[in-house]
mmCIF file with all atom_site columns, N, CA and C in Angstrom:
data_model
loop_
_atom_site.group_PDB
_atom_site.id
_atom_site.type_symbol
_atom_site.label_atom_id
_atom_site.label_alt_id
_atom_site.label_comp_id
_atom_site.label_asym_id
_atom_site.label_entity_id
_atom_site.label_seq_id
_atom_site.pdbx_PDB_ins_code
_atom_site.Cartn_x
_atom_site.Cartn_y
_atom_site.Cartn_z
_atom_site.occupancy
_atom_site.B_iso_or_equiv
_atom_site.pdbx_formal_charge
_atom_site.auth_seq_id
_atom_site.auth_comp_id
_atom_site.auth_asym_id
_atom_site.auth_atom_id
_atom_site.pdbx_PDB_model_num
ATOM 1   N N  . MET A 1 1  ? 0.819  -1.196 0.000   1.00 68.00 ? 1  MET A N  1
ATOM 2   C CA . MET A 1 1  ? 0.000  0.000  0.000   1.00 68.00 ? 1  MET A CA 1
ATOM 3   C C  . MET A 1 1  ? 0.867  1.266  0.000   1.00 68.00 ? 1  MET A C  1
ATOM 4   N N  . GLU A 1 2  ? 1.943  1.214  0.778   1.00 87.00 ? 2  GLU A N  1
ATOM 5   C CA . GLU A 1 2  ? 2.812  2.377  0.868   1.00 87.00 ? 2  GLU A CA 1
ATOM 6   C C  . GLU A 1 2  ? 3.507  2.652  -0.465  1.00 87.00 ? 2  GLU A C  1
ATOM 7   N N  . GLY A 1 3  ? 3.847  1.618  -1.184  1.00 86.00 ? 3  GLY A N  1
ATOM 8   C CA . GLY A 1 3  ? 4.479  1.783  -2.491  1.00 86.00 ? 3  GLY A CA 1
ATOM 9   C C  . GLY A 1 3  ? 3.562  2.486  -3.474  1.00 86.00 ? 3  GLY A C  1
ATOM 10  N N  . ALA A 1 4  ? 2.273  2.170  -3.424  1.00 88.00 ? 4  ALA A N  1
ATOM 11  C CA . ALA A 1 4  ? 1.303  2.818  -4.317  1.00 88.00 ? 4  ALA A CA 1
ATOM 12  C C  . ALA A 1 4  ? 1.160  4.294  -3.977  1.00 88.00 ? 4  ALA A C  1
ATOM 13  N N  . GLU A 1 5  ? 1.173  4.613  -2.684  1.00 90.00 ? 5  GLU A N  1
ATOM 14  C CA . GLU A 1 5  ? 1.070  6.017  -2.268  1.00 90.00 ? 5  GLU A CA 1
ATOM 15  C C  . GLU A 1 5  ? 2.282  6.809  -2.735  1.00 90.00 ? 5  GLU A C  1
ATOM 16  N N  . LEU A 1 6  ? 3.462  6.209  -2.608  1.00 90.00 ? 6  LEU A N  1
ATOM 17  C CA . LEU A 1 6  ? 4.678  6.884  -3.072  1.00 90.00 ? 6  LEU A CA 1
ATOM 18  C C  . LEU A 1 6  ? 4.646  7.112  -4.580  1.00 90.00 ? 6  LEU A C  1
ATOM 19  N N  . GLU A 1 7  ? 4.163  6.126  -5.308  1.00 91.00 ? 7  GLU A N  1
ATOM 20  C CA . GLU A 1 7  ? 4.064  6.257  -6.761  1.00 91.00 ? 7  GLU A CA 1
ATOM 21  C C  . GLU A 1 7  ? 3.084  7.359  -7.145  1.00 91.00 ? 7  GLU A C  1
ATOM 22  N N  . LEU A 1 8  ? 1.945  7.418  -6.453  1.00 92.00 ? 8  LEU A N  1
ATOM 23  C CA . LEU A 1 8  ? 0.968  8.478  -6.730  1.00 92.00 ? 8  LEU A CA 1
ATOM 24  C C  . LEU A 1 8  ? 1.541  9.857  -6.422  1.00 92.00 ? 8  LEU A C  1
ATOM 25  N N  . GLU A 1 9  ? 2.278  9.961  -5.335  1.00 92.00 ? 9  GLU A N  1
ATOM 26  C CA . GLU A 1 9  ? 2.891  11.241 -4.979  1.00 92.00 ? 9  GLU A CA 1
ATOM 27  C C  . GLU A 1 9  ? 3.931  11.649 -6.019  1.00 92.00 ? 9  GLU A C  1
ATOM 28  N N  . ARG A 1 10 ? 4.730  10.682 -6.473  1.00 92.00 ? 10 ARG A N  1
ATOM 29  C CA . ARG A 1 10 ? 5.747  10.965 -7.495  1.00 92.00 ? 10 ARG A CA 1
ATOM 30  C C  . ARG A 1 10 ? 5.098  11.448 -8.787  1.00 92.00 ? 10 ARG A C  1
ATOM 31  N N  . ARG A 1 11 ? 4.030  10.772 -9.200  1.00 92.00 ? 11 ARG A N  1
ATOM 32  C CA . ARG A 1 11 ? 3.325  11.171 -10.421 1.00 92.00 ? 11 ARG A CA 1
ATOM 33  C C  . ARG A 1 11 ? 2.681  12.543 -10.267 1.00 92.00 ? 11 ARG A C  1
ATOM 34  N N  . SER A 1 12 ? 2.152  12.807 -9.083  1.00 93.00 ? 12 SER A N  1
ATOM 35  C CA . SER A 1 12 ? 1.525  14.100 -8.827  1.00 93.00 ? 12 SER A CA 1
ATOM 36  C C  . SER A 1 12 ? 2.548  15.228 -8.948  1.00 93.00 ? 12 SER A C  1
ATOM 37  N N  . ARG A 1 13 ? 3.734  15.031 -8.366  1.00 93.00 ? 13 ARG A N  1
ATOM 38  C CA . ARG A 1 13 ? 4.792  16.043 -8.474  1.00 93.00 ? 13 ARG A CA 1
ATOM 39  C C  . ARG A 1 13 ? 5.216  16.229 -9.927  1.00 93.00 ? 13 ARG A C  1
ATOM 40  N N  . PHE A 1 14 ? 5.317  15.135 -10.658 1.00 94.00 ? 14 PHE A N  1
ATOM 41  C CA . PHE A 1 14 ? 5.708  15.206 -12.066 1.00 94.00 ? 14 PHE A CA 1
ATOM 42  C C  . PHE A 1 14 ? 4.684  16.005 -12.872 1.00 94.00 ? 14 PHE A C  1
ATOM 43  N N  . LEU A 1 15 ? 3.401  15.709 -12.672 1.00 93.00 ? 15 LEU A N  1
ATOM 44  C CA . LEU A 1 15 ? 2.352  16.432 -13.397 1.00 93.00 ? 15 LEU A CA 1
ATOM 45  C C  . LEU A 1 15 ? 2.323  17.904 -13.004 1.00 93.00 ? 15 LEU A C  1
ATOM 46  N N  . SER A 1 16 ? 2.533  18.192 -11.728 1.00 92.00 ? 16 SER A N  1
ATOM 47  C CA . SER A 1 16 ? 2.570  19.584 -11.280 1.00 92.00 ? 16 SER A CA 1
ATOM 48  C C  . SER A 1 16 ? 3.705  20.339 -11.959 1.00 92.00 ? 16 SER A C  1
ATOM 49  N N  . SER A 1 17 ? 4.865  19.698 -12.075 1.00 92.00 ? 17 SER A N  1
ATOM 50  C CA . SER A 1 17 ? 5.989  20.365 -12.729 1.00 92.00 ? 17 SER A CA 1
ATOM 51  C C  . SER A 1 17 ? 5.705  20.591 -14.212 1.00 92.00 ? 17 SER A C  1
ATOM 52  N N  . LEU A 1 18 ? 5.036  19.639 -14.864 1.00 92.00 ? 18 LEU A N  1
ATOM 53  C CA . LEU A 1 18 ? 4.670  19.827 -16.271 1.00 92.00 ? 18 LEU A CA 1
ATOM 54  C C  . LEU A 1 18 ? 3.714  21.004 -16.438 1.00 92.00 ? 18 LEU A C  1
ATOM 55  N N  . ILE A 1 19 ? 2.742  21.119 -15.543 1.00 92.00 ? 19 ILE A N  1
ATOM 56  C CA . ILE A 1 19 ? 1.777  22.218 -15.608 1.00 92.00 ? 19 ILE A CA 1
ATOM 57  C C  . ILE A 1 19 ? 2.481  23.549 -15.405 1.00 92.00 ? 19 ILE A C  1
ATOM 58  N N  . GLU A 1 20 ? 3.400  23.627 -14.436 1.00 90.00 ? 20 GLU A N  1
ATOM 59  C CA . GLU A 1 20 ? 4.134  24.866 -14.192 1.00 90.00 ? 20 GLU A CA 1
ATOM 60  C C  . GLU A 1 20 ? 4.971  25.257 -15.404 1.00 90.00 ? 20 GLU A C  1
ATOM 61  N N  . LYS A 1 21 ? 5.631  24.277 -16.027 1.00 90.00 ? 21 LYS A N  1
ATOM 62  C CA . LYS A 1 21 ? 6.442  24.567 -17.213 1.00 90.00 ? 21 LYS A CA 1
ATOM 63  C C  . LYS A 1 21 ? 5.576  25.073 -18.356 1.00 90.00 ? 21 LYS A C  1
ATOM 64  N N  . LYS A 1 22 ? 4.399  24.471 -18.531 1.00 90.00 ? 22 LYS A N  1
ATOM 65  C CA . LYS A 1 22 ? 3.498  24.893 -19.604 1.00 90.00 ? 22 LYS A CA 1
ATOM 66  C C  . LYS A 1 22 ? 3.015  26.317 -19.367 1.00 90.00 ? 22 LYS A C  1
ATOM 67  N N  . LYS A 1 23 ? 2.655  26.642 -18.115 1.00 87.00 ? 23 LYS A N  1
ATOM 68  C CA . LYS A 1 23 ? 2.209  27.995 -17.790 1.00 87.00 ? 23 LYS A CA 1
ATOM 69  C C  . LYS A 1 23 ? 3.323  29.001 -18.031 1.00 87.00 ? 23 LYS A C  1
ATOM 70  N N  . ALA A 1 24 ? 4.543  28.658 -17.629 1.00 86.00 ? 24 ALA A N  1
ATOM 71  C CA . ALA A 1 24 ? 5.677  29.556 -17.830 1.00 86.00 ? 24 ALA A CA 1
ATOM 72  C C  . ALA A 1 24 ? 5.928  29.782 -19.318 1.00 86.00 ? 24 ALA A C  1
ATOM 73  N N  . LYS A 1 25 ? 5.813  28.731 -20.107 1.00 87.00 ? 25 LYS A N  1
ATOM 74  C CA . LYS A 1 25 ? 6.028  28.855 -21.554 1.00 87.00 ? 25 LYS A CA 1
ATOM 75  C C  . LYS A 1 25 ? 4.954  29.730 -22.187 1.00 87.00 ? 25 LYS A C  1
ATOM 76  N N  . GLU A 1 26 ? 3.683  29.522 -21.801 1.00 84.00 ? 26 GLU A N  1
ATOM 77  C CA . GLU A 1 26 ? 2.591  30.336 -22.339 1.00 84.00 ? 26 GLU A CA 1
ATOM 78  C C  . GLU A 1 26 ? 2.767  31.796 -21.957 1.00 84.00 ? 26 GLU A C  1
ATOM 79  N N  . GLN A 1 27 ? 3.191  32.031 -20.721 1.00 80.00 ? 27 GLN A N  1
ATOM 80  C CA . GLN A 1 27 ? 3.394  33.399 -20.260 1.00 80.00 ? 27 GLN A CA 1
ATOM 81  C C  . GLN A 1 27 ? 4.525  34.062 -21.046 1.00 80.00 ? 27 GLN A C  1
ATOM 82  N N  . GLN A 1 28 ? 5.612  33.333 -21.275 1.00 79.00 ? 28 GLN A N  1
ATOM 83  C CA . GLN A 1 28 ? 6.725  33.881 -22.043 1.00 79.00 ? 28 GLN A CA 1
ATOM 84  C C  . GLN A 1 28 ? 6.302  34.199 -23.473 1.00 79.00 ? 28 GLN A C  1
ATOM 85  N N  . GLU A 1 29 ? 5.503  33.329 -24.082 1.00 78.00 ? 29 GLU A N  1
ATOM 86  C CA . GLU A 1 29 ? 5.018  33.582 -25.439 1.00 78.00 ? 29 GLU A CA 1
ATOM 87  C C  . GLU A 1 29 ? 4.162  34.839 -25.481 1.00 78.00 ? 29 GLU A C  1
ATOM 88  N N  . GLN A 1 30 ? 3.341  35.027 -24.457 1.00 72.00 ? 30 GLN A N  1
ATOM 89  C CA . GLN A 1 30 ? 2.485  36.209 -24.430 1.00 72.00 ? 30 GLN A CA 1
ATOM 90  C C  . GLN A 1 30 ? 3.323  37.469 -24.258 1.00 72.00 ? 30 GLN A C  1
ATOM 91  N N  . TYR A 1 31 ? 4.342  37.426 -23.390 1.00 70.00 ? 31 TYR A N  1
ATOM 92  C CA . TYR A 1 31 ? 5.209  38.585 -23.217 1.00 70.00 ? 31 TYR A CA 1
ATOM 93  C C  . TYR A 1 31 ? 5.977  38.876 -24.500 1.00 70.00 ? 31 TYR A C  1
ATOM 94  N N  . ASP A 1 32 ? 6.410  37.827 -25.195 1.00 71.00 ? 32 ASP A N  1
ATOM 95  C CA . ASP A 1 32 ? 7.103  38.030 -26.464 1.00 71.00 ? 32 ASP A CA 1
ATOM 96  C C  . ASP A 1 32 ? 6.180  38.685 -27.484 1.00 71.00 ? 32 ASP A C  1
ATOM 97  N N  . ARG A 1 33 ? 4.916  38.276 -27.495 1.00 69.00 ? 33 ARG A N  1
ATOM 98  C CA . ARG A 1 33 ? 3.952  38.843 -28.433 1.00 69.00 ? 33 ARG A CA 1
ATOM 99  C C  . ARG A 1 33 ? 3.693  40.318 -28.107 1.00 69.00 ? 33 ARG A C  1
ATOM 100 N N  . LEU A 1 34 ? 3.648  40.651 -26.821 1.00 65.00 ? 34 LEU A N  1
ATOM 101 C CA . LEU A 1 34 ? 3.414  42.037 -26.432 1.00 65.00 ? 34 LEU A CA 1
ATOM 102 C C  . LEU A 1 34 ? 4.681  42.880 -26.545 1.00 65.00 ? 34 LEU A C  1
ATOM 103 N N  . ASN A 1 35 ? 5.829  42.230 -26.612 1.00 67.00 ? 35 ASN A N  1
ATOM 104 C CA . ASN A 1 35 ? 7.116  42.893 -26.757 1.00 67.00 ? 35 ASN A CA 1
ATOM 105 C C  . ASN A 1 35 ? 7.387  43.857 -25.606 1.00 67.00 ? 35 ASN A C  1
ATOM 106 N N  . VAL A 1 36 ? 7.238  43.380 -24.381 1.00 63.00 ? 36 VAL A N  1
ATOM 107 C CA . VAL A 1 36 ? 7.531  44.177 -23.192 1.00 63.00 ? 36 VAL A CA 1
ATOM 108 C C  . VAL A 1 36 ? 8.378  43.351 -22.237 1.00 63.00 ? 36 VAL A C  1
ATOM 109 N N  . ARG A 1 37 ? 9.102  44.065 -21.396 1.00 64.00 ? 37 ARG A N  1
ATOM 110 C CA . ARG A 1 37 ? 9.878  43.418 -20.345 1.00 64.00 ? 37 ARG A CA 1
ATOM 111 C C  . ARG A 1 37 ? 9.510  44.066 -19.021 1.00 64.00 ? 37 ARG A C  1
ATOM 112 N N  . VAL A 1 38 ? 9.266  43.240 -18.048 1.00 65.00 ? 38 VAL A N  1
ATOM 113 C CA . VAL A 1 38 ? 8.950  43.738 -16.715 1.00 65.00 ? 38 VAL A CA 1
ATOM 114 C C  . VAL A 1 38 ? 10.230 43.697 -15.901 1.00 65.00 ? 38 VAL A C  1
ATOM 115 N N  . ARG A 1 39 ? 10.614 44.834 -15.374 1.00 65.00 ? 39 ARG A N  1
ATOM 116 C CA . ARG A 1 39 ? 11.831 44.872 -14.568 1.00 65.00 ? 39 ARG A CA 1
ATOM 117 C C  . ARG A 1 39 ? 11.529 44.526 -13.119 1.00 65.00 ? 39 ARG A C  1
ATOM 118 N N  . ALA A 1 40 ? 10.453 45.085 -12.599 1.00 64.00 ? 40 ALA A N  1
ATOM 119 C CA . ALA A 1 40 ? 10.039 44.782 -11.226 1.00 64.00 ? 40 ALA A CA 1
ATOM 120 C C  . ALA A 1 40 ? 8.565  45.105 -11.112 1.00 64.00 ? 40 ALA A C  1
ATOM 121 N N  . SER A 1 41 ? 7.864  44.264 -10.397 1.00 70.00 ? 41 SER A N  1
ATOM 122 C CA . SER A 1 41 ? 6.438  44.508 -10.249 1.00 70.00 ? 41 SER A CA 1
ATOM 123 C C  . SER A 1 41 ? 5.906  43.759 -9.046  1.00 70.00 ? 41 SER A C  1
ATOM 124 N N  . ASP A 1 42 ? 5.026  44.430 -8.317  1.00 80.00 ? 42 ASP A N  1
ATOM 125 C CA . ASP A 1 42 ? 4.343  43.753 -7.223  1.00 80.00 ? 42 ASP A CA 1
ATOM 126 C C  . ASP A 1 42 ? 2.909  43.442 -7.642  1.00 80.00 ? 42 ASP A C  1
ATOM 127 N N  . MET A 1 43 ? 2.655  43.558 -8.939  1.00 78.00 ? 43 MET A N  1
ATOM 128 C CA . MET A 1 43 ? 1.331  43.315 -9.505  1.00 78.00 ? 43 MET A CA 1
ATOM 129 C C  . MET A 1 43 ? 1.192  41.833 -9.855  1.00 78.00 ? 43 MET A C  1
ATOM 130 N N  . PRO A 1 44 ? 0.037  41.235 -9.582  1.00 82.00 ? 44 PRO A N  1
ATOM 131 C CA . PRO A 1 44 ? -0.163 39.831 -9.962  1.00 82.00 ? 44 PRO A CA 1
ATOM 132 C C  . PRO A 1 44 ? -0.052 39.643 -11.480 1.00 82.00 ? 44 PRO A C  1
ATOM 133 N N  . ILE A 1 45 ? 0.374  38.464 -11.877 1.00 79.00 ? 45 ILE A N  1
ATOM 134 C CA . ILE A 1 45 ? 0.614  38.154 -13.290 1.00 79.00 ? 45 ILE A CA 1
ATOM 135 C C  . ILE A 1 45 ? -0.612 38.398 -14.172 1.00 79.00 ? 45 ILE A C  1
ATOM 136 N N  . PRO A 1 46 ? -1.814 37.938 -13.797 1.00 83.00 ? 46 PRO A N  1
ATOM 137 C CA . PRO A 1 46 ? -2.970 38.189 -14.672 1.00 83.00 ? 46 PRO A CA 1
ATOM 138 C C  . PRO A 1 46 ? -3.254 39.683 -14.858 1.00 83.00 ? 46 PRO A C  1
ATOM 139 N N  . LEU A 1 47 ? -3.020 40.463 -13.806 1.00 82.00 ? 47 LEU A N  1
ATOM 140 C CA . LEU A 1 47 ? -3.236 41.907 -13.908 1.00 82.00 ? 47 LEU A CA 1
ATOM 141 C C  . LEU A 1 47 ? -2.177 42.547 -14.799 1.00 82.00 ? 47 LEU A C  1
ATOM 142 N N  . GLN A 1 48 ? -0.934 42.058 -14.716 1.00 79.00 ? 48 GLN A N  1
ATOM 143 C CA . GLN A 1 48 ? 0.118  42.556 -15.603 1.00 79.00 ? 48 GLN A CA 1
ATOM 144 C C  . GLN A 1 48 ? -0.245 42.292 -17.059 1.00 79.00 ? 48 GLN A C  1
ATOM 145 N N  . THR A 1 49 ? -0.693 41.086 -17.317 1.00 79.00 ? 49 THR A N  1
ATOM 146 C CA . THR A 1 49 ? -1.058 40.703 -18.677 1.00 79.00 ? 49 THR A CA 1
ATOM 147 C C  . THR A 1 49 ? -2.162 41.596 -19.206 1.00 79.00 ? 49 THR A C  1
ATOM 148 N N  . ARG A 1 50 ? -3.158 41.848 -18.381 1.00 82.00 ? 50 ARG A N  1
ATOM 149 C CA . ARG A 1 50 ? -4.270 42.705 -18.790 1.00 82.00 ? 50 ARG A CA 1
ATOM 150 C C  . ARG A 1 50 ? -3.800 44.138 -19.048 1.00 82.00 ? 50 ARG A C  1
ATOM 151 N N  . ALA A 1 51 ? -2.918 44.640 -18.180 1.00 80.00 ? 51 ALA A N  1
ATOM 152 C CA . ALA A 1 51 ? -2.395 45.997 -18.355 1.00 80.00 ? 51 ALA A CA 1
ATOM 153 C C  . ALA A 1 51 ? -1.558 46.099 -19.631 1.00 80.00 ? 51 ALA A C  1
ATOM 154 N N  . PHE A 1 52 ? -0.736 45.082 -19.905 1.00 79.00 ? 52 PHE A N  1
ATOM 155 C CA . PHE A 1 52 ? 0.068  45.095 -21.128 1.00 79.00 ? 52 PHE A CA 1
ATOM 156 C C  . PHE A 1 52 ? -0.816 45.077 -22.362 1.00 79.00 ? 52 PHE A C  1
ATOM 157 N N  . ARG A 1 53 ? -1.852 44.255 -22.325 1.00 81.00 ? 53 ARG A N  1
ATOM 158 C CA . ARG A 1 53 ? -2.765 44.159 -23.469 1.00 81.00 ? 53 ARG A CA 1
ATOM 159 C C  . ARG A 1 53 ? -3.466 45.501 -23.693 1.00 81.00 ? 53 ARG A C  1
ATOM 160 N N  . CYS A 1 54 ? -3.926 46.110 -22.607 1.00 81.00 ? 54 CYS A N  1
ATOM 161 C CA . CYS A 1 54 ? -4.599 47.409 -22.717 1.00 81.00 ? 54 CYS A CA 1
ATOM 162 C C  . CYS A 1 54 ? -3.638 48.469 -23.267 1.00 81.00 ? 54 CYS A C  1
ATOM 163 N N  . ALA A 1 55 ? -2.416 48.478 -22.745 1.00 80.00 ? 55 ALA A N  1
ATOM 164 C CA . ALA A 1 55 ? -1.432 49.457 -23.213 1.00 80.00 ? 55 ALA A CA 1
ATOM 165 C C  . ALA A 1 55 ? -1.124 49.255 -24.691 1.00 80.00 ? 55 ALA A C  1
ATOM 166 N N  . ARG A 1 56 ? -0.971 48.006 -25.109 1.00 80.00 ? 56 ARG A N  1
ATOM 167 C CA . ARG A 1 56 ? -0.683 47.721 -26.518 1.00 80.00 ? 56 ARG A CA 1
ATOM 168 C C  . ARG A 1 56 ? -1.831 48.174 -27.405 1.00 80.00 ? 56 ARG A C  1
ATOM 169 N N  . ASN A 1 57 ? -3.069 47.921 -26.975 1.00 81.00 ? 57 ASN A N  1
ATOM 170 C CA . ASN A 1 57 ? -4.234 48.361 -27.753 1.00 81.00 ? 57 ASN A CA 1
ATOM 171 C C  . ASN A 1 57 ? -4.287 49.879 -27.851 1.00 81.00 ? 57 ASN A C  1
ATOM 172 N N  . GLN A 1 58 ? -4.003 50.560 -26.745 1.00 80.00 ? 58 GLN A N  1
ATOM 173 C CA . GLN A 1 58 ? -4.003 52.023 -26.760 1.00 80.00 ? 58 GLN A CA 1
ATOM 174 C C  . GLN A 1 58 ? -2.909 52.561 -27.675 1.00 80.00 ? 58 GLN A C  1
ATOM 175 N N  . LEU A 1 59 ? -1.721 51.984 -27.577 1.00 80.00 ? 59 LEU A N  1
ATOM 176 C CA . LEU A 1 59 ? -0.617 52.450 -28.420 1.00 80.00 ? 59 LEU A CA 1
ATOM 177 C C  . LEU A 1 59 ? -0.910 52.222 -29.898 1.00 80.00 ? 59 LEU A C  1
ATOM 178 N N  . ASP A 1 60 ? -1.526 51.094 -30.206 1.00 80.00 ? 60 ASP A N  1
ATOM 179 C CA . ASP A 1 60 ? -1.862 50.801 -31.600 1.00 80.00 ? 60 ASP A CA 1
ATOM 180 C C  . ASP A 1 60 ? -2.941 51.734 -32.133 1.00 80.00 ? 60 ASP A C  1
ATOM 181 N N  . SER A 1 61 ? -3.826 52.207 -31.255 1.00 81.00 ? 61 SER A N  1
ATOM 182 C CA . SER A 1 61 ? -4.922 53.062 -31.709 1.00 81.00 ? 61 SER A CA 1
ATOM 183 C C  . SER A 1 61 ? -4.534 54.539 -31.775 1.00 81.00 ? 61 SER A C  1
ATOM 184 N N  . MET A 1 62 ? -3.389 54.907 -31.208 1.00 78.00 ? 62 MET A N  1
ATOM 185 C CA . MET A 1 62 ? -2.969 56.312 -31.219 1.00 78.00 ? 62 MET A CA 1
ATOM 186 C C  . MET A 1 62 ? -2.373 56.669 -32.574 1.00 78.00 ? 62 MET A C  1
ATOM 187 N N  . PRO A 1 63 ? -2.910 57.694 -33.197 1.00 80.00 ? 63 PRO A N  1
ATOM 188 C CA . PRO A 1 63 ? -2.319 58.126 -34.464 1.00 80.00 ? 63 PRO A CA 1
ATOM 189 C C  . PRO A 1 63 ? -1.054 58.947 -34.193 1.00 80.00 ? 63 PRO A C  1
ATOM 190 N N  . GLY A 1 64 ? 0.018  58.576 -34.830 1.00 78.00 ? 64 GLY A N  1
ATOM 191 C CA . GLY A 1 64 ? 1.249  59.359 -34.707 1.00 78.00 ? 64 GLY A CA 1
ATOM 192 C C  . GLY A 1 64 ? 1.935  59.219 -33.364 1.00 78.00 ? 64 GLY A C  1
ATOM 193 N N  . LYS A 1 65 ? 2.129  60.370 -32.718 1.00 77.00 ? 65 LYS A N  1
ATOM 194 C CA . LYS A 1 65 ? 2.928  60.459 -31.511 1.00 77.00 ? 65 LYS A CA 1
ATOM 195 C C  . LYS A 1 65 ? 2.230  59.857 -30.287 1.00 77.00 ? 65 LYS A C  1
ATOM 196 N N  . LEU A 1 66 ? 3.030  59.323 -29.378 1.00 75.00 ? 66 LEU A N  1
ATOM 197 C CA . LEU A 1 66 ? 2.528  58.747 -28.138 1.00 75.00 ? 66 LEU A CA 1
ATOM 198 C C  . LEU A 1 66 ? 1.969  59.845 -27.236 1.00 75.00 ? 66 LEU A C  1
ATOM 199 N N  . ASP A 1 67 ? 0.764  59.658 -26.766 1.00 76.00 ? 67 ASP A N  1
ATOM 200 C CA . ASP A 1 67 ? 0.150  60.588 -25.825 1.00 76.00 ? 67 ASP A CA 1
ATOM 201 C C  . ASP A 1 67 ? 0.121  59.907 -24.463 1.00 76.00 ? 67 ASP A C  1
ATOM 202 N N  . SER A 1 68 ? 1.105  60.235 -23.617 1.00 80.00 ? 68 SER A N  1
ATOM 203 C CA . SER A 1 68 ? 1.251  59.539 -22.340 1.00 80.00 ? 68 SER A CA 1
ATOM 204 C C  . SER A 1 68 ? 0.061  59.767 -21.413 1.00 80.00 ? 68 SER A C  1
ATOM 205 N N  . LYS A 1 69 ? -0.582 60.927 -21.523 1.00 83.00 ? 69 LYS A N  1
ATOM 206 C CA . LYS A 1 69 ? -1.735 61.205 -20.667 1.00 83.00 ? 69 LYS A CA 1
ATOM 207 C C  . LYS A 1 69 ? -2.896 60.269 -21.016 1.00 83.00 ? 69 LYS A C  1
ATOM 208 N N  . ARG A 1 70 ? -3.165 60.103 -22.313 1.00 78.00 ? 70 ARG A N  1
ATOM 209 C CA . ARG A 1 70 ? -4.244 59.185 -22.732 1.00 78.00 ? 70 ARG A CA 1
ATOM 210 C C  . ARG A 1 70 ? -3.941 57.753 -22.330 1.00 78.00 ? 70 ARG A C  1
ATOM 211 N N  . LEU A 1 71 ? -2.679 57.366 -22.462 1.00 76.00 ? 71 LEU A N  1
ATOM 212 C CA . LEU A 1 71 ? -2.279 56.018 -22.079 1.00 76.00 ? 71 LEU A CA 1
ATOM 213 C C  . LEU A 1 71 ? -2.463 55.804 -20.577 1.00 76.00 ? 71 LEU A C  1
ATOM 214 N N  . ALA A 1 72 ? -2.050 56.774 -19.774 1.00 80.00 ? 72 ALA A N  1
ATOM 215 C CA . ALA A 1 72 ? -2.202 56.659 -18.318 1.00 80.00 ? 72 ALA A CA 1
ATOM 216 C C  . ALA A 1 72 ? -3.670 56.598 -17.922 1.00 80.00 ? 72 ALA A C  1
ATOM 217 N N  . LEU A 1 73 ? -4.506 57.411 -18.553 1.00 81.00 ? 73 LEU A N  1
ATOM 218 C CA . LEU A 1 73 ? -5.937 57.387 -18.237 1.00 81.00 ? 73 LEU A CA 1
ATOM 219 C C  . LEU A 1 73 ? -6.566 56.052 -18.626 1.00 81.00 ? 73 LEU A C  1
ATOM 220 N N  . ALA A 1 74 ? -6.160 55.512 -19.752 1.00 76.00 ? 74 ALA A N  1
ATOM 221 C CA . ALA A 1 74 ? -6.698 54.218 -20.182 1.00 76.00 ? 74 ALA A CA 1
ATOM 222 C C  . ALA A 1 74 ? -6.280 53.110 -19.219 1.00 76.00 ? 74 ALA A C  1
ATOM 223 N N  . LEU A 1 75 ? -5.030 53.145 -18.770 1.00 75.00 ? 75 LEU A N  1
ATOM 224 C CA . LEU A 1 75 ? -4.567 52.129 -17.824 1.00 75.00 ? 75 LEU A CA 1
ATOM 225 C C  . LEU A 1 75 ? -5.242 52.284 -16.466 1.00 75.00 ? 75 LEU A C  1
ATOM 226 N N  . LYS A 1 76 ? -5.545 53.514 -16.101 1.00 78.00 ? 76 LYS A N  1
ATOM 227 C CA . LYS A 1 76 ? -6.218 53.746 -14.818 1.00 78.00 ? 76 LYS A CA 1
ATOM 228 C C  . LYS A 1 76 ? -7.625 53.157 -14.830 1.00 78.00 ? 76 LYS A C  1
ATOM 229 N N  . LYS A 1 77 ? -8.268 53.163 -16.001 1.00 75.00 ? 77 LYS A N  1
ATOM 230 C CA . LYS A 1 77 ? -9.620 52.608 -16.122 1.00 75.00 ? 77 LYS A CA 1
ATOM 231 C C  . LYS A 1 77 ? -9.622 51.099 -15.982 1.00 75.00 ? 77 LYS A C  1
ATOM 232 N N  . VAL A 1 78 ? -8.505 50.469 -16.321 1.00 63.00 ? 78 VAL A N  1
ATOM 233 C CA . VAL A 1 78 ? -8.420 49.003 -16.248 1.00 63.00 ? 78 VAL A CA 1
ATOM 234 C C  . VAL A 1 78 ? -8.417 48.628 -14.832 1.00 63.00 ? 78 VAL A C  1
#
């Protein structure tokens, strides 16, 4: 019985590590697509992703020069 429990625990750890690697890879792909680098942040990852997406959409919709005030207001709404 103890051998089966050890095997289940080993498999559970293995699957957990696979899930973590997959999440890390997906996150890296998304950051590469957004073309941003985070130097330091105390913001949760899902919120960072949402803020990056919003910023990218705002930057893409701005004609010509970057308007930092509009960008800041848009991010504040998120």
